[in-house]
Structure formats: C-alpha cells, structure tokens
CSV table of C-alpha atoms in Angstrom, one decimal:
chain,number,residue,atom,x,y,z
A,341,UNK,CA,-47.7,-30.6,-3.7
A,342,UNK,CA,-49.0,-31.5,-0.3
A,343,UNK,CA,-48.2,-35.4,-1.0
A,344,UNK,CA,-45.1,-34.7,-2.8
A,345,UNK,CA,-41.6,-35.8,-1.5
A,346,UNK,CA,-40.4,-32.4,-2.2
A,347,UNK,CA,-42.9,-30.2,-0.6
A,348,UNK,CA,-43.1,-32.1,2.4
A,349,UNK,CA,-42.1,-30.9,5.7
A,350,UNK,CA,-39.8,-33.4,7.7
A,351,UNK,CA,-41.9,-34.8,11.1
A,352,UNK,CA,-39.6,-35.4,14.1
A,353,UNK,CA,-40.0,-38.9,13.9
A,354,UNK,CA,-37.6,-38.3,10.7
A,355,UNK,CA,-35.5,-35.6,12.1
A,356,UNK,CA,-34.7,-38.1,14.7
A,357,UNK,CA,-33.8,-40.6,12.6
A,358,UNK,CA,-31.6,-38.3,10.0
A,359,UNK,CA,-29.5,-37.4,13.7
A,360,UNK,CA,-29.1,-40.8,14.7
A,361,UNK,CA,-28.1,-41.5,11.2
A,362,UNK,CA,-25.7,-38.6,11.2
A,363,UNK,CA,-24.1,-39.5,14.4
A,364,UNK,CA,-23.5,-43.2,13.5
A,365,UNK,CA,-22.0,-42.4,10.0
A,366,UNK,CA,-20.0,-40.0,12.2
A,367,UNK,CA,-18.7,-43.1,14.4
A,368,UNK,CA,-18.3,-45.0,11.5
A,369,UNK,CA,-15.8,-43.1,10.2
A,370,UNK,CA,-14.1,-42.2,13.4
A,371,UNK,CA,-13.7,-45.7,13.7
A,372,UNK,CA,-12.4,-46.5,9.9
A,373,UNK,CA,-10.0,-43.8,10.5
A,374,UNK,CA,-8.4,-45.7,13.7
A,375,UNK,CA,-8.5,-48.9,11.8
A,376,UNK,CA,-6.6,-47.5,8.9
A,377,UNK,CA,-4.3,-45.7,11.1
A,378,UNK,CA,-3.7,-48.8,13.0
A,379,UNK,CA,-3.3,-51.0,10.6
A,380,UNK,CA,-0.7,-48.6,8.4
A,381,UNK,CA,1.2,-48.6,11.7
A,382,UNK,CA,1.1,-52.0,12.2
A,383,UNK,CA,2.7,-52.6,8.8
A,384,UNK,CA,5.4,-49.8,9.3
A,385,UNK,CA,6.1,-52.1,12.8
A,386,UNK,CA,6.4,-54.9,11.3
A,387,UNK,CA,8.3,-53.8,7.9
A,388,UNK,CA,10.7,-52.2,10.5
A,389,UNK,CA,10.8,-55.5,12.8
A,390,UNK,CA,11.4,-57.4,10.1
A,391,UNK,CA,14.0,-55.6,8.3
A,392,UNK,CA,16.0,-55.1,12.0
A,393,UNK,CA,15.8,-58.5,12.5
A,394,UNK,CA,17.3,-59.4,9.3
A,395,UNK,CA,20.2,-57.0,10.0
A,396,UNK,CA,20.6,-58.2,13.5
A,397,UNK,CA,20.2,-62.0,11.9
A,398,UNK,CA,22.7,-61.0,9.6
A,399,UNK,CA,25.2,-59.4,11.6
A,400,UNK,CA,24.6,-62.3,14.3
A,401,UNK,CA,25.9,-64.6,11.8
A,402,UNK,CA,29.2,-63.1,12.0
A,403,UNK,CA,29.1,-61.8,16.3
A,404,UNK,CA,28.0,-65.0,17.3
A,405,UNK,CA,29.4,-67.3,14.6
A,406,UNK,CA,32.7,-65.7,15.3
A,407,UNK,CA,33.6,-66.5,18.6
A,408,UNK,CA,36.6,-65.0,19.7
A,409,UNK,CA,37.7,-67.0,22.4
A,410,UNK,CA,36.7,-70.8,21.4
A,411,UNK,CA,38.4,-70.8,17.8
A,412,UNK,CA,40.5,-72.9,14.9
A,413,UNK,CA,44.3,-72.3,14.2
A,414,UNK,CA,44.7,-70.6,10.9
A,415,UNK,CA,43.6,-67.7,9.5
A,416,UNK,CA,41.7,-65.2,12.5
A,417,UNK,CA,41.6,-68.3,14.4
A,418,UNK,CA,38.2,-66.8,15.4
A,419,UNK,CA,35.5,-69.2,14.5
A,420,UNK,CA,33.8,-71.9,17.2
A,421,UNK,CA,33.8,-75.9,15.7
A,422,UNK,CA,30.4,-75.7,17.3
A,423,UNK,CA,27.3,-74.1,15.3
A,424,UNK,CA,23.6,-75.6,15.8
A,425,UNK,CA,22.1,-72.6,15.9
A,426,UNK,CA,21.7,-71.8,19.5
A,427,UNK,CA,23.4,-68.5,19.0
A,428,UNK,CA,20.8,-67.4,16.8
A,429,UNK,CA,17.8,-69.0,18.4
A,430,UNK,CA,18.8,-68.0,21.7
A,431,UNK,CA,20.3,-64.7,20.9
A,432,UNK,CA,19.8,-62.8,24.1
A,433,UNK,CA,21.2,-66.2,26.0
A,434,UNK,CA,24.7,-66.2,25.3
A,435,UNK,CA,26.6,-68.2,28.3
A,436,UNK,CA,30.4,-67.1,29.1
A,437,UNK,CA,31.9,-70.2,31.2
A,438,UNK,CA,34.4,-68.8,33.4
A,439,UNK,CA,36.7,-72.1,34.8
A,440,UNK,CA,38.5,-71.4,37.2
A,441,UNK,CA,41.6,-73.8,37.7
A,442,UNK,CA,45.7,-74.8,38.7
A,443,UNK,CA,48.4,-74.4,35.9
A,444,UNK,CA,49.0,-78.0,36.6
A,445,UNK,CA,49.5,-80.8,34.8
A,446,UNK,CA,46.3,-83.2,35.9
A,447,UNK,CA,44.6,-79.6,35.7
A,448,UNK,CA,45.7,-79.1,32.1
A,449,UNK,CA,44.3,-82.5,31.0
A,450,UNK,CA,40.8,-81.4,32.4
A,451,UNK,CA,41.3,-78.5,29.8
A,452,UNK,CA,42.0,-80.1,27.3
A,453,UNK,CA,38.9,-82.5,28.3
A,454,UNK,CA,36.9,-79.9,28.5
A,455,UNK,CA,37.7,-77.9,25.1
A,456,UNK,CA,37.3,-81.8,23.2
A,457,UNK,CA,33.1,-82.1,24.6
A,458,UNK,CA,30.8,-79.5,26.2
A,459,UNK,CA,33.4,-76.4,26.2
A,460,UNK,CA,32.8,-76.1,22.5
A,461,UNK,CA,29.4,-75.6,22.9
A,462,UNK,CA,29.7,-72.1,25.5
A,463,UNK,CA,29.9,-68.6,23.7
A,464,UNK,CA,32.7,-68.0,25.3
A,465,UNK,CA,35.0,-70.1,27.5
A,466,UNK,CA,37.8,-69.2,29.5
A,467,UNK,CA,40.1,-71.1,32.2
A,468,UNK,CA,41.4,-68.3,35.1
A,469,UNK,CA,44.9,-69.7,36.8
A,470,UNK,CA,47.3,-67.6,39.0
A,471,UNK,CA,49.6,-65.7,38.1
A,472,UNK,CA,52.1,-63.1,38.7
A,473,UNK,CA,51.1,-60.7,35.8
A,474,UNK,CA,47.4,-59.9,36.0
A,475,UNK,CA,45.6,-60.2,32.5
A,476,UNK,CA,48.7,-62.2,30.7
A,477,UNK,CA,46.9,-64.5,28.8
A,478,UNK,CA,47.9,-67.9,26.3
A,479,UNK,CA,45.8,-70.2,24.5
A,480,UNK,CA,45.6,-73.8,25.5
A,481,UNK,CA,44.8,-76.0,22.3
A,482,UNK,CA,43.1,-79.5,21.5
A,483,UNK,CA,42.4,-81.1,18.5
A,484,UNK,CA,38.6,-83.0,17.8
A,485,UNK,CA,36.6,-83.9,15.6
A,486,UNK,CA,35.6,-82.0,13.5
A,487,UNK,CA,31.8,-80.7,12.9
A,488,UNK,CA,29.8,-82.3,10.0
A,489,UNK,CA,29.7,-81.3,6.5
A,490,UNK,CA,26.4,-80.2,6.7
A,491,UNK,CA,26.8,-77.4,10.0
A,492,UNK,CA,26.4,-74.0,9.3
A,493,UNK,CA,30.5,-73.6,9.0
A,494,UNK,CA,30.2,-75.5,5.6
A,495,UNK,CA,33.8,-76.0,5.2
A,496,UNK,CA,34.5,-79.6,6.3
A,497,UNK,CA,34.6,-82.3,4.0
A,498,UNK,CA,34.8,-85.1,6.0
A,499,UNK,CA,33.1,-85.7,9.4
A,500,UNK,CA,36.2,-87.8,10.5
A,501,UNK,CA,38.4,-85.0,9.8
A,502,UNK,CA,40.3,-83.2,12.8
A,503,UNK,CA,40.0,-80.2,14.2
A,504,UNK,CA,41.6,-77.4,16.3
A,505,UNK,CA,39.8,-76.0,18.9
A,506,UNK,CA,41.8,-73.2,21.3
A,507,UNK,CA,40.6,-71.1,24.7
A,508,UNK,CA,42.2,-68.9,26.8
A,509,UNK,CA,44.2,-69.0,29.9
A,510,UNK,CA,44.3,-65.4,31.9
A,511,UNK,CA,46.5,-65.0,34.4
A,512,UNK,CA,45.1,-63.6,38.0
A,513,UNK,CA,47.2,-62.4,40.5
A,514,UNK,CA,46.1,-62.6,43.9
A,515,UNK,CA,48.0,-61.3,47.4
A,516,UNK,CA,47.6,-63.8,49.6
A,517,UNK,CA,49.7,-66.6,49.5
A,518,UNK,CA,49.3,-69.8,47.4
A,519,UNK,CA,51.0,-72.1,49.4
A,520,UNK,CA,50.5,-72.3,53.0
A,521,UNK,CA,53.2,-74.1,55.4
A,522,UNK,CA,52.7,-74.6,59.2
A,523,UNK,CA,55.2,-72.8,62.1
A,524,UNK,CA,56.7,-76.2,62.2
A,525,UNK,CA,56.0,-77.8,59.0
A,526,UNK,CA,58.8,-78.7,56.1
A,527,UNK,CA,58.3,-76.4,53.2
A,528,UNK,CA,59.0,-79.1,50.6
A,529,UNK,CA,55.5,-80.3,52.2
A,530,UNK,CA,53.6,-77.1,51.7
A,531,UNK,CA,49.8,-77.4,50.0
A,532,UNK,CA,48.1,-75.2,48.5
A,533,UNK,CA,46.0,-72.2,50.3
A,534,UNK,CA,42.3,-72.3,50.4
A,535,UNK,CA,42.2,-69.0,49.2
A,536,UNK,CA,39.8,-69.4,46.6
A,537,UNK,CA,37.6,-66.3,47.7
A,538,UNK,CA,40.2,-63.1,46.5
A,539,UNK,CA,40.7,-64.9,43.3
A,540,UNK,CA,37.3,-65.6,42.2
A,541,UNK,CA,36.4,-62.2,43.0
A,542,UNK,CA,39.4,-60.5,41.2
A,543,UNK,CA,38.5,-63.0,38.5
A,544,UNK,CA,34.5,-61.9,38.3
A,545,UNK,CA,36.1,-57.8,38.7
A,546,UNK,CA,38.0,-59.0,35.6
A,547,UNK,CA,35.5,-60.3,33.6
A,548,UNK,CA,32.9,-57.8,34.0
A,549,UNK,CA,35.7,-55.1,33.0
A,550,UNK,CA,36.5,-57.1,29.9
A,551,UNK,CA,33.9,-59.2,29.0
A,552,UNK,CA,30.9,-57.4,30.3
A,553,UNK,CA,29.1,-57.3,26.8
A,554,UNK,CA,30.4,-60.4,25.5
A,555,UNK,CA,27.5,-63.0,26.9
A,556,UNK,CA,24.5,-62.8,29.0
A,557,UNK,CA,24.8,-65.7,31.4
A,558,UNK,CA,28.1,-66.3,33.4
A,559,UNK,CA,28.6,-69.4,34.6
A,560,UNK,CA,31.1,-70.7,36.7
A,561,UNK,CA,32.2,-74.4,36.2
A,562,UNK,CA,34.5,-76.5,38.3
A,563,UNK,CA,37.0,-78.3,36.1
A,564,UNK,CA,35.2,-81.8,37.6
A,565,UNK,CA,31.9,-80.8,35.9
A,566,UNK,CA,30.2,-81.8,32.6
A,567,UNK,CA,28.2,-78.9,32.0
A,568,UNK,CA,25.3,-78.7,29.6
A,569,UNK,CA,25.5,-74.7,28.0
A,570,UNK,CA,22.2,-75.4,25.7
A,571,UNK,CA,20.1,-76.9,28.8
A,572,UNK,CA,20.9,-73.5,30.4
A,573,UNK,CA,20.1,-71.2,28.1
A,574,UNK,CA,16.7,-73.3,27.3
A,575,UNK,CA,16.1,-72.9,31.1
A,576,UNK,CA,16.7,-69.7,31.4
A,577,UNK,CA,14.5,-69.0,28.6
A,578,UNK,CA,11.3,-71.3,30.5
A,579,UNK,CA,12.2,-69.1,33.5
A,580,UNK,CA,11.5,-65.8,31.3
A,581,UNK,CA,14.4,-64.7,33.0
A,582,UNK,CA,16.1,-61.5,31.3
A,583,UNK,CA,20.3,-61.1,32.0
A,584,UNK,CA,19.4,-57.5,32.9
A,585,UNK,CA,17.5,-58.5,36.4
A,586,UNK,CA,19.5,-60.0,39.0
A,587,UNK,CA,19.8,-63.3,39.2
A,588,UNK,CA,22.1,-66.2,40.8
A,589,UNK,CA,21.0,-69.7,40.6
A,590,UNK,CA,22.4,-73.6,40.9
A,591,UNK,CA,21.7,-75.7,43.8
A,592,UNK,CA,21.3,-74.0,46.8
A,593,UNK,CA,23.1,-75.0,49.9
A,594,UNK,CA,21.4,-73.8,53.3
A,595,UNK,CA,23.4,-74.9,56.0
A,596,UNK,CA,26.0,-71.7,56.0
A,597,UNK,CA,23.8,-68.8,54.7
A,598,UNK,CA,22.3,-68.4,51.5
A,599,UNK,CA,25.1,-69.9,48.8
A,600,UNK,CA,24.8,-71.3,45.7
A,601,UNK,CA,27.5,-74.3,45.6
A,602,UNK,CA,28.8,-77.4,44.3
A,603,UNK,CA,29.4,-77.8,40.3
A,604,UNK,CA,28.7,-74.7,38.8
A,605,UNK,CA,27.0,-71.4,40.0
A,606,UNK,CA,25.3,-68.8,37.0
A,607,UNK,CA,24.7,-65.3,37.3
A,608,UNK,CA,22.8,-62.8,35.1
A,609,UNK,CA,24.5,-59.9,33.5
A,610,UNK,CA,23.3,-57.8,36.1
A,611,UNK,CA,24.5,-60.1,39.4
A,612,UNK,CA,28.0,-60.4,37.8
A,613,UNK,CA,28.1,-56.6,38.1
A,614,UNK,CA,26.9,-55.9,41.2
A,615,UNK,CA,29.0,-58.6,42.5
A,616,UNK,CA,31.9,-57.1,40.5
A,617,UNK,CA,31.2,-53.9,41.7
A,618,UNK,CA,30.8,-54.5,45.5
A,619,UNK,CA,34.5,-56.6,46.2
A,620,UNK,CA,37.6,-56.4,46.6
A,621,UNK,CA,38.2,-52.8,47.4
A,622,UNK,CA,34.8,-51.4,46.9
A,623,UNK,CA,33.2,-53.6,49.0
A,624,UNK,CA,31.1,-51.3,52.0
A,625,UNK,CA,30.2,-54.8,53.4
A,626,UNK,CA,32.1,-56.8,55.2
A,627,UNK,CA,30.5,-60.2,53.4
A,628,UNK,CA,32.1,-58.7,50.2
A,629,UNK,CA,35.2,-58.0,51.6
A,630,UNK,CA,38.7,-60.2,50.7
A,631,UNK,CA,38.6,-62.9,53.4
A,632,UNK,CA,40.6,-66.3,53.6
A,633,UNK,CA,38.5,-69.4,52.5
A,634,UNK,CA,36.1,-71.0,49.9
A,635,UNK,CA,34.3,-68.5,47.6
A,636,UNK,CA,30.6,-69.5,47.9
A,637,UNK,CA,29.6,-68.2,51.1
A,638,UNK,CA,31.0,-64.9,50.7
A,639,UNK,CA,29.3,-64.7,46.9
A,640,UNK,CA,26.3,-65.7,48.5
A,641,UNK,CA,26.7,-62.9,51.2
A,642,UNK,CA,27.5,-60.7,49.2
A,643,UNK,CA,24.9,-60.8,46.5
A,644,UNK,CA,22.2,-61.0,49.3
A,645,UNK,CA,23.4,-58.0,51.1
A,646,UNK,CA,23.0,-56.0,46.8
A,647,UNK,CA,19.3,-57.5,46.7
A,648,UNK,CA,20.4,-60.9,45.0
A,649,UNK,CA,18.8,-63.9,46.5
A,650,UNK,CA,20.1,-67.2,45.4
A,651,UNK,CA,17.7,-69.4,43.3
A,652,UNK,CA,17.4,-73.2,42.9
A,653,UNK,CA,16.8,-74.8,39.8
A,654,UNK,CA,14.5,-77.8,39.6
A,655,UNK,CA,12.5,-79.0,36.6
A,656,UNK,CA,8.8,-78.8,36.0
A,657,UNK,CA,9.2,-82.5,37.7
A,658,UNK,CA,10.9,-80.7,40.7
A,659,UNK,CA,14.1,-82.9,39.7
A,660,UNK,CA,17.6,-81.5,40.4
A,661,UNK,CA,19.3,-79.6,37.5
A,662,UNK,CA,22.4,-78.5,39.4
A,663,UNK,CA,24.1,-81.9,40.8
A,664,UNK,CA,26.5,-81.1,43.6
A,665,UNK,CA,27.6,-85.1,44.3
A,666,UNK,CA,28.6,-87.8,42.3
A,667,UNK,CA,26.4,-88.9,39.7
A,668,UNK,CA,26.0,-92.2,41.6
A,669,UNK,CA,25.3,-90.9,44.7
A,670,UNK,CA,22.3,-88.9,43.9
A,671,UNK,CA,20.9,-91.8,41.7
A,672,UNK,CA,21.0,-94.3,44.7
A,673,UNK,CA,20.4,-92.4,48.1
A,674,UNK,CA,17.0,-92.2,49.0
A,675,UNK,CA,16.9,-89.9,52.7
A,676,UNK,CA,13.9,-91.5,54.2
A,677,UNK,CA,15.4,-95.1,53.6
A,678,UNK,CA,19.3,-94.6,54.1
A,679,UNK,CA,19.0,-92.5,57.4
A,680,UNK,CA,22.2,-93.0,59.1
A,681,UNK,CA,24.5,-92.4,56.1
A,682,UNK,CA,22.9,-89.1,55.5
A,683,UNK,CA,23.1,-88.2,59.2
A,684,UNK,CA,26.4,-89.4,58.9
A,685,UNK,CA,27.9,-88.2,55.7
A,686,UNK,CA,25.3,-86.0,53.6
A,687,UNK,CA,23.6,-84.1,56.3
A,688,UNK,CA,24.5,-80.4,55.0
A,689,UNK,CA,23.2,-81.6,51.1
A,690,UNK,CA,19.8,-83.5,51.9
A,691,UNK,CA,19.1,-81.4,55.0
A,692,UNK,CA,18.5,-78.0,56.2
A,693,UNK,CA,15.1,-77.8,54.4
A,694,UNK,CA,16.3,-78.9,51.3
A,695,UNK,CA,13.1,-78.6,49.1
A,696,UNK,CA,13.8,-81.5,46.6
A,697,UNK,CA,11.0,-84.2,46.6
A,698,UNK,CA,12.7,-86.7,44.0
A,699,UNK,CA,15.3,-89.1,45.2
A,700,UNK,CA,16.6,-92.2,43.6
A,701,UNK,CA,16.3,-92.5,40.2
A,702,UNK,CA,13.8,-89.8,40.0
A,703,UNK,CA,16.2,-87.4,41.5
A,704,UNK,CA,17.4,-85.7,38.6
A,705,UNK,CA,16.0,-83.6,35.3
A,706,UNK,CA,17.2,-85.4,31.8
A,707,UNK,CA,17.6,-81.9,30.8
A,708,UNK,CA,20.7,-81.5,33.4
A,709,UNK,CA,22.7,-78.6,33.2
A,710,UNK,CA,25.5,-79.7,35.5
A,711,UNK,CA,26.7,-82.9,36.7
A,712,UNK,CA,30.0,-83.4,39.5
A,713,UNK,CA,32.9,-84.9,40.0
A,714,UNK,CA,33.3,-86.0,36.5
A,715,UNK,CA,36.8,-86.9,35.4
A,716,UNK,CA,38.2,-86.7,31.9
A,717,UNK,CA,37.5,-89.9,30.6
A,718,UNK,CA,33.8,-89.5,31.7
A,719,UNK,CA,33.8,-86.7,29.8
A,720,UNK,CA,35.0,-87.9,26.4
A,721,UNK,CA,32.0,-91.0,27.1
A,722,UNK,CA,29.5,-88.8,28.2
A,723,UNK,CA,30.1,-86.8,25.0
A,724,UNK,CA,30.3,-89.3,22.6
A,725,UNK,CA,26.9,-90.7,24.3
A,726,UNK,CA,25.5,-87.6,23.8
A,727,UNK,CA,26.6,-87.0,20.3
A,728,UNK,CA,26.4,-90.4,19.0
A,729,UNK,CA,29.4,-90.6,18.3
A,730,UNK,CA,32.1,-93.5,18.5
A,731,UNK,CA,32.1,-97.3,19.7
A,732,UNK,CA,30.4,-96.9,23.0
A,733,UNK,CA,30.9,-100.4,24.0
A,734,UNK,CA,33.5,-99.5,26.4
A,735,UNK,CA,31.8,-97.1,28.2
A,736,UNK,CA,30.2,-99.6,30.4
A,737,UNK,CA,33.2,-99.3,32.7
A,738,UNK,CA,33.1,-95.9,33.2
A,739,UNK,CA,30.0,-95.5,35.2
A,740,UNK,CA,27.9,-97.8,37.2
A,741,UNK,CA,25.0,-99.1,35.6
A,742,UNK,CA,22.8,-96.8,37.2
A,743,UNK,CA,24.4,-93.9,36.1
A,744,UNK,CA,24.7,-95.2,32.7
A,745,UNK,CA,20.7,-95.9,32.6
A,746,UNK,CA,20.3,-91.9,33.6
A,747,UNK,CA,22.9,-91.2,30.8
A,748,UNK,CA,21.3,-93.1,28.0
A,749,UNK,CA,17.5,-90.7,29.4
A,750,UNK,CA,19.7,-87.1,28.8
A,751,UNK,CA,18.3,-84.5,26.6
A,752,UNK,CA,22.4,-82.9,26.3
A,753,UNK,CA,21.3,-80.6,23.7
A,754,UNK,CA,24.6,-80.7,21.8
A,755,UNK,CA,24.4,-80.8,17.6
A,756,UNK,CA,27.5,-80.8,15.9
C-alpha cells in the first residue's frame, strides 16, 4: 500500500496546492456570484428603463403633441401645426417664448407674423400686453399653411391646404403710467413710458406662477426678432446645460453692468424663479426692486445679486448666436477696419471687452438662434427660405445681398 494513491499521506507541497486551489475556486465563485447579480440587475434596469420610457414616450405624445397654447380652431383647439419631433427628441428642452408687446395695430401684425413662421415651432408661445385686468387673456389667430401629409399630425391631405394657428394674449397690469407727458407738453402729444422694467417683471412673476412646469427654457423675444426655438434647444443640449441650474444667456452687453440684451434673453427653469421670486415686492435688493426704465439692467442685477451670472453664447467657431443689430450690420462692420463708425456709433456693442473674434462675414454661427430688427415681411421670406417653401425670387429685395448670402448658409432647424 505504500505506493498506492489511497494509502498515501499528502506532502505539503500538495497541501499547498489543494489551499491555493480551495481559495481560488472560492474567488471564483465570489466573483460568478457578482457577475450574476450584476447582470440580473442590469436587465431589471434596463427592462424598467425601457418600459418607463415607453410610457413617458407614450404619454409625451399627447403632453408635448398637445400644446395648449399654440393650437387649431375646432375641436380642443389644442394641437400645435408644428411636429418634427423635437418635443420628443429634446424632451427635457421645451422652450416657452414669452413676447412681450403693444395692443397695437403695427404690433398686432408682428403677431400675426410671428404665429405664420418660427412661433409655431416654440412649446409654448405667448404675447404679454397691458392691461387693466391682470391675467385676462384672448387668443390672437392666423391662418398658414398647413403641415405636410406625412408629419406626425397625419390628418392633412394636402400640403397647400390652410391652417389655423392661435396664441395667447394676457393682459398685465402695471402701476406706473403708460403714457408720459411733460409739465408743459400737449397731452394729445403724449408717448409712451419707458417703463418696461415693472412689466417684464410682473410678467416673469406671472409666468413662473402659471406656467412654471410648462417648458424648461424661457425665452424672451422682442417682436422685431426671428428666433430659431430648435437651434436653442440643440444648444442648450451641446452646453449639457440642465433647466434645474441657473442659467441666463444671449449676448452679453458690458458697458452698464452685467445684462444680457438686444433680441432675445433665455433663462433656465431655475433663473426664471429666482428672478420671479426676488421682484416686485419681494425683492431685499434694491437692483430687483420696481424702478423706471429698460428691463435688462435691472434683470441682469438682479440675477447676479441671486448667484446668476449672465452667459454669452458663441459657437464652437466663436461666431455670435444672439445678434443684437441688424443683420447687415453685423455682416459688414469689421472694428479694426471701420474705427471711427464704431467709436462713433457702436462703441457700447463692439467694445468694453467684447470677446467675439469673428467679424464680417465670419461674425455669425449658421446655427443662429436670434436675429434683430426683422420686420414682418422678413419674416415670412426668411421662413419660406428656410422651409423651402414658395417662389423665392422676390426675396432678393428684402435683404441686401450680404444678408441674403448668410441666409441661404442657415441651419434654421424648422421641419414641417
């Protein structure tokens, strides 16, 4: 029995080697275990991801397909003209354009400019006027085109057919006085106050009270702008910024404090409610505080006395995205070449450490997401440039050559 395998005694060359065995079968199947565990809980993640986002997908369809404010006549008159899928896509990027605006005449035909190109491509629009009874509220109407067969709303049969498309007007009621006369002046003469500030605060209070979960972004847009709502939320996105941080960007103006100004001006979820909540009469400061005058220095001071600093926006080129002069103007003014007219005229924009480095034709981004001083008519050719849409072979006229060379580079982001 000495040299058989049962009689023999283990030497500790073996013993060794059983323990080492022992110990690595051990961590084997400590490490199988995670694995398995890991790999069941990956599944359960990802069953539960998907089957949340098929419900949130699903309800999406009808939240963000179902715009209330943007709408047609008939039936709820709740659904937007507008559907290429940026609601879904961009689902935590819903922009609210807040216009703020005159019940007048040459105001109303902005509107109805407006609601005919890029105001049927916002979440949500709305036009703020004053008023007498805070929160009274009609819909202003304009019929357009209608969207393609093939769009996600499925129920147009032909693409020349028209369309109704509706927005709201709210009433504001400020204290101060709209129209502002000298001692000695005629009254019939009187023209309007510049007292921009307590409505565009009593305006944001109303909004974040209202509309606070309704979008993401709010933007404010001057009735003279083309805005781009898709180049914004795609920007935002690039940025990785998230509505729930404060943030307040556009072109920033540095010759009276830190201010975002000219076309439009976007804040995050977040900024609109600390802005909200620090005016009027819960402002502490004194730059939140009612005051007579524009609005953007005192938003500016006010956000940077909550912890909001005001952000530019450039592309990755470093080309302007916000444009705060006329289209023309920013195409053809070169600083280090045309000296005395910027001394002269464009100082406060070109100056004051202005950070841009493009000028001239390579001053602005083709993926713009506001251009200035643009009048109706613009409008409708910008948008049928955009869109493809229409004989554009009288367009020529409406914009210097220049301008119409930029036009014909824009990425507008609009599908209808």
């Amino acid at each position: 029995m000495r040299n058989g395998s049962h009689g023999q005694q283990p030497t500790g060359t073996t013993r060794r080697k059983r323990r080492r065995s022992t110990r690595l079968n051990v961590v084997t199947a400590v490490v199988l275990g995670i694995a398995i565990v890991a790999t069941v809980s990956t599944v359960s993640v990802i069953h539960s991801s998907v089957e949340s986002a098929s419900r949130y997908i699903i309800s999406g369809i009808g939240l963000y397909y179902s715009y209330p404010y943007v709408g047609r006549h008939g039936g709820d008159g709740d659904r937007s003209i507008d559907n290429d899928g940026s609601s879904i896509k961009n689902t935590r990027h819903r922009v609210y354009c807040m216009v703020p605006t005159m019940d007048s005449d040459s105001e109303k035909a902005k509107w109805t400019a407006i609601l005919e190109t890029w105001g049927r491509h916002c979440d949500v629009l709305r036009f703020f006027v004053d008023g007498d009874e805070q929160g009274a509220w009609y819909y202003w109407n304009a019929t357009v085109r209608a969207a393609p067969s093939s769009s996600s709303l499925g129920d147009n049969d032909d693409n020349e057919k028209a369309t109704h498309v509706r927005a709201k007007v709210i009433q504001i009621k400020t204290l101060r006085p709209r129209l502002c006369v000298s001692r000695d002046a005629d009254k019939a003469k009187a023209k309007p106050c510049r007292n921009i500030w307590e409505k565009v605060w009593r305006t944001w209070q109303y909004v974040d009270e209202h509309d606070a979960d309704e979008a993401d972004w709010y933007v404010k847009v001057d009735t003279d702008t083309f805005f781009f709502p898709q180049n914004l939320r795609d920007y935002v996105a690039s940025m990785r910024y998230q509505p729930s941080d404060p943030y307040y960007f556009g072109h920033q103006l540095r010759h009276a404090g830190p201010m975002i100004a000219g076309s439009s001006s976007a804040f995050s979820r977040e900024a609109l409610r600390r802005l909200a909540a620090s005016t009027g009469s819960n402002a502490t400061d004194k730059r939140c505080a009612d005051g007579h005058g524009v609005e953007e220095p005192f938003v500016g001071g006010c956000l940077y006395s909550k912890g909001v600093v005001p952000r530019d926006a450039f592309d990755e080129r470093g080309r302007e995205k916000f444009m705060v002069l006329t289209l023309g103007e920013h195409l053809t003014i070169v600083p280090s070449k045309d000296i005395r007219l910027v001394k002269k005229y464009y100082e406060w924009y070109f100056g004051f450490g202005n950070p841009q480095t493009n000028w001239g034709k390579d001053c602005c981004s083709d993926r713009p997401i506001a251009l200035h001083r643009i009048q109706p008519d613009q409008m409708r050719a910008m948008y049928s440039l955009f869109t493809q849409q229409g004989n554009h072979s009288d367009d020529r006229g409406k914009f210097m050559d220049v301008e119409r060379e930029y036009l014909s580079t824009v990425k507008s982001g609009f599908s209808i």
